PDB file of C-alpha atoms in Angstrom:
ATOM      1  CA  UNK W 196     -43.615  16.686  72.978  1.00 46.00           C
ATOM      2  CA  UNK W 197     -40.659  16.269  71.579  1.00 47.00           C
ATOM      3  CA  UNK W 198     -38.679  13.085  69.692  1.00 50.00           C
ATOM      4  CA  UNK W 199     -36.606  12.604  73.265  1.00 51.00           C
ATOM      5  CA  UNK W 200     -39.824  12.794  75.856  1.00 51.00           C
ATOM      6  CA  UNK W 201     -40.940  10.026  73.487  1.00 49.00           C
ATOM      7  CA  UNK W 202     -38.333   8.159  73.804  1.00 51.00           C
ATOM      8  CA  UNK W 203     -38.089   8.918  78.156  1.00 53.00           C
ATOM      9  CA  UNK W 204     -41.528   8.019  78.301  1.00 52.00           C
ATOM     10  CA  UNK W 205     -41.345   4.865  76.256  1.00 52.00           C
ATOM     11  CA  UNK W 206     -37.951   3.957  78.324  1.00 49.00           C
ATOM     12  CA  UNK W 207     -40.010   4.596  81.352  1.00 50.00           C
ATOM     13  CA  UNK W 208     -43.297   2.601  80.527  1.00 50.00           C
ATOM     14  CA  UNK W 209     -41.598  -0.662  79.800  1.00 48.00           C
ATOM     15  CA  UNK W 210     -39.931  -0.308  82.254  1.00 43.00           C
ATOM     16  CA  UNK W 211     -42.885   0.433  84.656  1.00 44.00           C
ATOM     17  CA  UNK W 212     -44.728  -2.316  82.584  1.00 45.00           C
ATOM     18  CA  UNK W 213     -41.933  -5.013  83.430  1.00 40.00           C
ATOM     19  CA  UNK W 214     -42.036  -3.789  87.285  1.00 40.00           C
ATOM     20  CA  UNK W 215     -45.879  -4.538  87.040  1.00 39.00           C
ATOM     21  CA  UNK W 216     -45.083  -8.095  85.889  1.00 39.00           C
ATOM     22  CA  UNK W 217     -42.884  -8.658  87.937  1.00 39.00           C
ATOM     23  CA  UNK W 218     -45.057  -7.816  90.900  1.00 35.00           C
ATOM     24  CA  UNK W 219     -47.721  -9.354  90.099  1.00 39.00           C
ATOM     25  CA  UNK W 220     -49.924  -6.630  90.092  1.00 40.00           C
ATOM     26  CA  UNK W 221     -53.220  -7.586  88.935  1.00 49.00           C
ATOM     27  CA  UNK W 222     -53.718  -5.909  84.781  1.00 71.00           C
ATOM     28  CA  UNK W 223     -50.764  -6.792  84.564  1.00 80.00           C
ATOM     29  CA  UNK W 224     -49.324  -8.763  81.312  1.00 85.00           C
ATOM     30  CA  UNK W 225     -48.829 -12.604  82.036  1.00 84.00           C
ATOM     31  CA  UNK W 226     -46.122 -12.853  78.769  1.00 88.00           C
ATOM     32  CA  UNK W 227     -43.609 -10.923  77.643  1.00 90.00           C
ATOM     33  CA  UNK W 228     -44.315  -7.731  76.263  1.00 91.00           C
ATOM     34  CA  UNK W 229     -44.128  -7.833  72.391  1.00 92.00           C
ATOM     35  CA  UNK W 230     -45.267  -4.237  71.928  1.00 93.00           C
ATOM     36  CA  UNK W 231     -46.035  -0.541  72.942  1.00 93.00           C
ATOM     37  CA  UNK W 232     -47.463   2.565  71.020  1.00 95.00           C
ATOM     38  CA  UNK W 233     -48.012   5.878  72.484  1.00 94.00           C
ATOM     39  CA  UNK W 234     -51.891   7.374  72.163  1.00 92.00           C
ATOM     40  CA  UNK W 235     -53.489  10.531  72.742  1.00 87.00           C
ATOM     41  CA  UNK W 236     -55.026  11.647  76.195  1.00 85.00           C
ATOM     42  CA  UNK W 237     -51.945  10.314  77.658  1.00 91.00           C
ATOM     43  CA  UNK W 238     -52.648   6.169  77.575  1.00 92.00           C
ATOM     44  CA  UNK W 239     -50.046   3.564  75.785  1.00 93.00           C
ATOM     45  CA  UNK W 240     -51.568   0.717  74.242  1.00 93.00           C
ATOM     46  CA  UNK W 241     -49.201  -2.829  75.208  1.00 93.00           C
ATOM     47  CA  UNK W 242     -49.421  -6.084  73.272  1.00 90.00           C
ATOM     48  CA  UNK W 243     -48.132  -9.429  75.036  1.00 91.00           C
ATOM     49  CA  UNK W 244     -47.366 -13.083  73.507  1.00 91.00           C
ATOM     50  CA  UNK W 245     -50.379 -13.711  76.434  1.00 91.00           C
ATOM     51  CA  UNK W 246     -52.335 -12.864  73.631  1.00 89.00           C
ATOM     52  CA  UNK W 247     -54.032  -9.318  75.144  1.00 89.00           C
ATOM     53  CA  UNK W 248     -53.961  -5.635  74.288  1.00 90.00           C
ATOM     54  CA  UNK W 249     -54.276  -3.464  77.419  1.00 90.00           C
ATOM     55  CA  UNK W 250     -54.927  -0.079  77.355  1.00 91.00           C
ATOM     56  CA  UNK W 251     -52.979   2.203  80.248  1.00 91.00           C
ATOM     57  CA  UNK W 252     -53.260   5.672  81.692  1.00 92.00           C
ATOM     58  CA  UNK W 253     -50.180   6.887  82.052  1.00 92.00           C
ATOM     59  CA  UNK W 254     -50.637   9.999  84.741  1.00 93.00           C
ATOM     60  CA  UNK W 255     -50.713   6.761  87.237  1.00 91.00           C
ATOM     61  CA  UNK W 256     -49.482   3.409  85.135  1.00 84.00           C
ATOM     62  CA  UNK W 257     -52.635   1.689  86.248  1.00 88.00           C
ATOM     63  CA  UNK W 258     -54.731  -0.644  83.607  1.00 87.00           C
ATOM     64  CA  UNK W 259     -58.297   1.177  82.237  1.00 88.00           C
ATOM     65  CA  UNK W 260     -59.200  -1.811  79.780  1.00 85.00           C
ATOM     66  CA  UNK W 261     -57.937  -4.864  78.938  1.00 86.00           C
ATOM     67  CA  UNK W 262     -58.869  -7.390  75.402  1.00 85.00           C
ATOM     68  CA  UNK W 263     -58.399 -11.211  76.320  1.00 83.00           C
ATOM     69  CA  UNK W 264     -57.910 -13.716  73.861  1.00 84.00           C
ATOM     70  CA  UNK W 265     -57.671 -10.966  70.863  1.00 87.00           C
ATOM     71  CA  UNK W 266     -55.939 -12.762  68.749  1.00 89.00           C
ATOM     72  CA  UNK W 267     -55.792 -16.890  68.413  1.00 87.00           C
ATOM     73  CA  UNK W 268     -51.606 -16.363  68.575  1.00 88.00           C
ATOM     74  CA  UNK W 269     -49.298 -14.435  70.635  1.00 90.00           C
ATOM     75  CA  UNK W 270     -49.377 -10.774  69.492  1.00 90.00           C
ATOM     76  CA  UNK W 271     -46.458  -9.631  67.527  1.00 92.00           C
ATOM     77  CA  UNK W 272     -47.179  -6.001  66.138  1.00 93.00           C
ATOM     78  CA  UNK W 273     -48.956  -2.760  67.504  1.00 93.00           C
ATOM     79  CA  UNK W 274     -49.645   0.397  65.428  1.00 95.00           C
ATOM     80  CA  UNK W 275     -51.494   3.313  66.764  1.00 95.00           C
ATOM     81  CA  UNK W 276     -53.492   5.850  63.912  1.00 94.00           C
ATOM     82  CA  UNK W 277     -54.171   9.058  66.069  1.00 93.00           C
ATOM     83  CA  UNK W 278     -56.133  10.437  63.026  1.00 94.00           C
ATOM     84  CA  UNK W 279     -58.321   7.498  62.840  1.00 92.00           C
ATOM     85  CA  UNK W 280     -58.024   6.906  67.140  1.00 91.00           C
ATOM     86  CA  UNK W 281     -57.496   3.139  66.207  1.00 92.00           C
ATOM     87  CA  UNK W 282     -54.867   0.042  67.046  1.00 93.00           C
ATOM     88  CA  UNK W 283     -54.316  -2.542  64.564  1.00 92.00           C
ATOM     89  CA  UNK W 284     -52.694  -5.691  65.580  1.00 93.00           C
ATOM     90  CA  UNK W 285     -51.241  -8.765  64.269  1.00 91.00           C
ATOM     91  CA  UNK W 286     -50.946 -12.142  65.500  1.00 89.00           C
ATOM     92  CA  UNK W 287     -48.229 -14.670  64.741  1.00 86.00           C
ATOM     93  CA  UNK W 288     -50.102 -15.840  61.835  1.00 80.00           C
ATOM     94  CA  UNK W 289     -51.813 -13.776  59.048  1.00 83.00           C
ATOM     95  CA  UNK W 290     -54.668 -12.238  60.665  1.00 88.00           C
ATOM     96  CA  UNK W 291     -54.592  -8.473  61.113  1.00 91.00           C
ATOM     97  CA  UNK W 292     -56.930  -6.819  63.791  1.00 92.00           C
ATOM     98  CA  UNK W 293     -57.788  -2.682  63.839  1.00 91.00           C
ATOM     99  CA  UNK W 294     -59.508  -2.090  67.042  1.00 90.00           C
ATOM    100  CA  UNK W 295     -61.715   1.307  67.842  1.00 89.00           C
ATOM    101  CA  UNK W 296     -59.975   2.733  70.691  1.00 87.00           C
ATOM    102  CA  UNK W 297     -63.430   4.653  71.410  1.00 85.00           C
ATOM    103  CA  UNK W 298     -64.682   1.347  71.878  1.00 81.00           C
ATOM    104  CA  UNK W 299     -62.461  -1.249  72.420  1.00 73.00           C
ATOM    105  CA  UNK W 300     -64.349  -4.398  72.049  1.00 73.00           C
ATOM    106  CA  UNK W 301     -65.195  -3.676  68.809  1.00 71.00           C
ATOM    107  CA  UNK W 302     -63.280  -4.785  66.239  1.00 75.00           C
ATOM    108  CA  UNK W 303     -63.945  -2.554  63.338  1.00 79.00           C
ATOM    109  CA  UNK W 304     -62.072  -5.047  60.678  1.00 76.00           C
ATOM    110  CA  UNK W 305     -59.955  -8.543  60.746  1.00 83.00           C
ATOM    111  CA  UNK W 306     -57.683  -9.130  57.632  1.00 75.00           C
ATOM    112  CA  UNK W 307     -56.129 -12.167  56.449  1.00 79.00           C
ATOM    113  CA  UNK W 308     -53.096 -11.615  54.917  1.00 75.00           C
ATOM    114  CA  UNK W 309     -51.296 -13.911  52.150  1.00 72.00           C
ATOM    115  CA  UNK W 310     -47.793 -13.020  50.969  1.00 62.00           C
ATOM    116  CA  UNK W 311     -46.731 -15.741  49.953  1.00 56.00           C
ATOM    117  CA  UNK W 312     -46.009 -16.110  46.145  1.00 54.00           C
ATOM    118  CA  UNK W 313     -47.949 -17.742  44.064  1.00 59.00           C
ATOM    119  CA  UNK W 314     -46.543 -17.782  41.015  1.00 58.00           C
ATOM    120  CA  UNK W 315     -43.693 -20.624  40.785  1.00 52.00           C
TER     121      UNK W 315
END
């Protein structure tokens, strides 16, 4: 798959994923969107400031899992590893997430991050 199919099939699942919204169709986000990241076996992984990570197969656009409450904040940043077949998210605070796609409930690791400096 090419750079552009990406990009078409990216275009086409938000788009897909607002209709579902919209609709009222029940998996369906109850936030906006915040993020999206392309997996293997054809699925996309979509965060929401509703605070879940939903896991969709894209041959038919319908929900197979969905994580409520995975973070304490709205969700603000998705990133797939296809080596690792893991999602790490981050809330609107510090905490980092990385989730086992294998098994979804499991979250393999939580981070807290601190970047703030501390030396003035």
């Amino acid at each position: 798959m090419d750079i552009m199919q990406l990009k078409d099939l990216e275009h086409t699942a938000r788009v897909t994923g607002l209709a579902l919204m919209k609709n009222k169709h029940p998996g369906e986000h109850t936030a906006r969107v915040t993020g999206l990241a392309l997996m293997k076996n054809k699925h996309l992984a979509s965060i929401s400031a509703d605070k879940t990570i939903r896991l969709w197969d894209l041959t038919n656009m319908k929900p197979v899992f969905c994580m409520v409450e995975a973070h304490d904040t709205e969700i603000q940043c998705l990133e797939y590893c296809e080596e690792r077949d893991e999602l790490a998210t981050c809330g609107m605070g510090n905490k980092v997430k990385i989730w086992d796609v294998k098994k979804p409930t499991h979250m393999k690791l939580k981070l807290k991050l601190d970047h703030a400096d501390k030396s003035n």
